[in-house]
mmCIF file of C-alpha atoms in Angstrom:
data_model
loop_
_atom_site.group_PDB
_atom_site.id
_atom_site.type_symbol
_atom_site.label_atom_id
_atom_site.label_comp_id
_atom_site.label_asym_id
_atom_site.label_seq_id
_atom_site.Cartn_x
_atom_site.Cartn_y
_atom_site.Cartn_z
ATOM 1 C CA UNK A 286 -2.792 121.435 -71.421
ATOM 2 C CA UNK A 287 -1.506 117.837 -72.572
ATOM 3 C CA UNK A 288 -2.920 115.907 -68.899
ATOM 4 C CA UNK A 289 -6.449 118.198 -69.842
ATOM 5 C CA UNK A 290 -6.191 116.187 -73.918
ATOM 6 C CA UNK A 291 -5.892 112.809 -71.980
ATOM 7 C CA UNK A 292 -8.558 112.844 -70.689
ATOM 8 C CA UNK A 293 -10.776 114.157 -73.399
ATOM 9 C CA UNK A 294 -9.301 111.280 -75.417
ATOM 10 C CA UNK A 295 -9.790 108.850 -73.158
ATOM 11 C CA UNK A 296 -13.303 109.683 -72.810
ATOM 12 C CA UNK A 297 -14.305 110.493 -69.084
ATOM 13 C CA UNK A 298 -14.745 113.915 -69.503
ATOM 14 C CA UNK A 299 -16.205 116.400 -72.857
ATOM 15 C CA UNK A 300 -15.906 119.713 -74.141
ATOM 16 C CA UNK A 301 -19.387 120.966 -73.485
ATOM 17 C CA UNK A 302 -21.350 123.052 -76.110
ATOM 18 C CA UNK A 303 -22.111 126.413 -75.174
ATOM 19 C CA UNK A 304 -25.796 126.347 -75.080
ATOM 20 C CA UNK A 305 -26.705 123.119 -73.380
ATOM 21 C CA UNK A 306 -29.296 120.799 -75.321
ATOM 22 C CA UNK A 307 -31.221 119.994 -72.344
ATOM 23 C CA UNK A 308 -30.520 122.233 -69.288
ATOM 24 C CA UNK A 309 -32.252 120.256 -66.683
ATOM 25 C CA UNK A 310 -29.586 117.466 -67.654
ATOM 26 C CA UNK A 311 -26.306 119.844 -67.827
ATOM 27 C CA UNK A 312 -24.320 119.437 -65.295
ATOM 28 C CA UNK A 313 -20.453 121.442 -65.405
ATOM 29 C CA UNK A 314 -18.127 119.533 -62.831
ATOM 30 C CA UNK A 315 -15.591 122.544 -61.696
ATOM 31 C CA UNK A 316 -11.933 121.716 -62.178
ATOM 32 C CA UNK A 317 -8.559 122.407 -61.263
ATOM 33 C CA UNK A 318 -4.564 121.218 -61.531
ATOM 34 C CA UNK A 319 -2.845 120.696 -58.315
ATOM 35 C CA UNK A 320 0.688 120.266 -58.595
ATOM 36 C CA UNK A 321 2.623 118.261 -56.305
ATOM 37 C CA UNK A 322 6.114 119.071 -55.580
ATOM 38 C CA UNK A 323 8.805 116.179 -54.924
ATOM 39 C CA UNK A 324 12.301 117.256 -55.369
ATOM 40 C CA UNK A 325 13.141 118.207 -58.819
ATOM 41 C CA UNK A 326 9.871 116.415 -60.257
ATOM 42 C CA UNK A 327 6.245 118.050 -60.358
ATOM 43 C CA UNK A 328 3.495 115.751 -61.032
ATOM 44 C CA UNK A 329 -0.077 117.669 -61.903
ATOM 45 C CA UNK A 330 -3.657 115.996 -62.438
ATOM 46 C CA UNK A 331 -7.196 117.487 -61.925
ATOM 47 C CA UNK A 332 -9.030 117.858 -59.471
ATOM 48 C CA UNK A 333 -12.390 117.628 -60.159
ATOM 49 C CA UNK A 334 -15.058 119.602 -57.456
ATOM 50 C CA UNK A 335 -18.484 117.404 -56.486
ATOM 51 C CA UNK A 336 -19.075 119.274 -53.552
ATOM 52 C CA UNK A 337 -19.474 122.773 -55.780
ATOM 53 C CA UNK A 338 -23.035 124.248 -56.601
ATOM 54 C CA UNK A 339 -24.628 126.849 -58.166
ATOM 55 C CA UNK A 340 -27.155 128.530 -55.666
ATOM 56 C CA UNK A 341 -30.331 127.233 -55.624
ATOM 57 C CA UNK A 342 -28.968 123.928 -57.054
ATOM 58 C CA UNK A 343 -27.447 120.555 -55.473
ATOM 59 C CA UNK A 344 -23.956 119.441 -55.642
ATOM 60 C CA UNK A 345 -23.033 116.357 -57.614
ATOM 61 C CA UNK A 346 -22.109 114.688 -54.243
ATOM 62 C CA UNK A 347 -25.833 115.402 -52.710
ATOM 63 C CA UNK A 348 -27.570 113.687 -56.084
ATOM 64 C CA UNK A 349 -25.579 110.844 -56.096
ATOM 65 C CA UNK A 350 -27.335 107.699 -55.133
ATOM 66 C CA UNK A 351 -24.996 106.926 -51.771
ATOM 67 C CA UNK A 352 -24.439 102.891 -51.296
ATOM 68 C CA UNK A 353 -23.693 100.954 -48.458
ATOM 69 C CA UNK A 354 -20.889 101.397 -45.854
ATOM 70 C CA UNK A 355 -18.329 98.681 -47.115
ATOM 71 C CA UNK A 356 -15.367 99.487 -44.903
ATOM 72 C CA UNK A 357 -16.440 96.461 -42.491
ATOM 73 C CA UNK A 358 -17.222 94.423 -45.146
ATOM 74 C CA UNK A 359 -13.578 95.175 -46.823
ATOM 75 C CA UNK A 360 -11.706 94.597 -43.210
ATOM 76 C CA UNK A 361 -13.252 90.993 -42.670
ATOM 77 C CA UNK A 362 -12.246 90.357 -46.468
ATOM 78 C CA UNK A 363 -8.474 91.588 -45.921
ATOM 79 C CA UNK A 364 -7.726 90.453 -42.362
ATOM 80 C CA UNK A 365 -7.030 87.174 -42.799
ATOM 81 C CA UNK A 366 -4.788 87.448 -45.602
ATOM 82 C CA UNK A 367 -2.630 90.230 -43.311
ATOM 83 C CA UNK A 368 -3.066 87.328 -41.065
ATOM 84 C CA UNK A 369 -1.597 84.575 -43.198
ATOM 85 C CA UNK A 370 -5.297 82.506 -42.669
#
């Protein structure tokens, strides 16, 4: 699928070899297309699952080093300019 080539060209995502070099490193992110209707016009792009496991393993999502809640930080950055200040 030509959306699937983009973005092996573009580099954020690989074609994995079959037998993994290192397994405790491999990690397969599932994937899907979602089309979105509008009108006459589909649009596609992937969807790309970090919540999915295999059992006995964590998700992407739970190994991911979370950061700081920013969404206060982001609203005291933004108001004023809503604001004309």
């Amino acid at each position: 699928m030509e959306l699937m080539q983009d973005y092996i060209d573009k580099n954020p995502v690989e074609i994995a070899p079959e037998t993994p070099v290192n397994e405790s490193r491999t990690f397969n992110l599932p994937h899907y297309v979602v089309k979105k209707q509008k009108n006459q016009n589909a649009k596609y792009r992937i969807v790309f699952g970090g919540s999915s496991h295999t059992p006995g393993h964590p998700t992407l999502n739970e190994i991911l080093e979370q950061g700081p809640n920013l969404l206060p930080e982001i609203l005291a950055t933004l108001l004023p300019f809503r604001l004309h200040k």
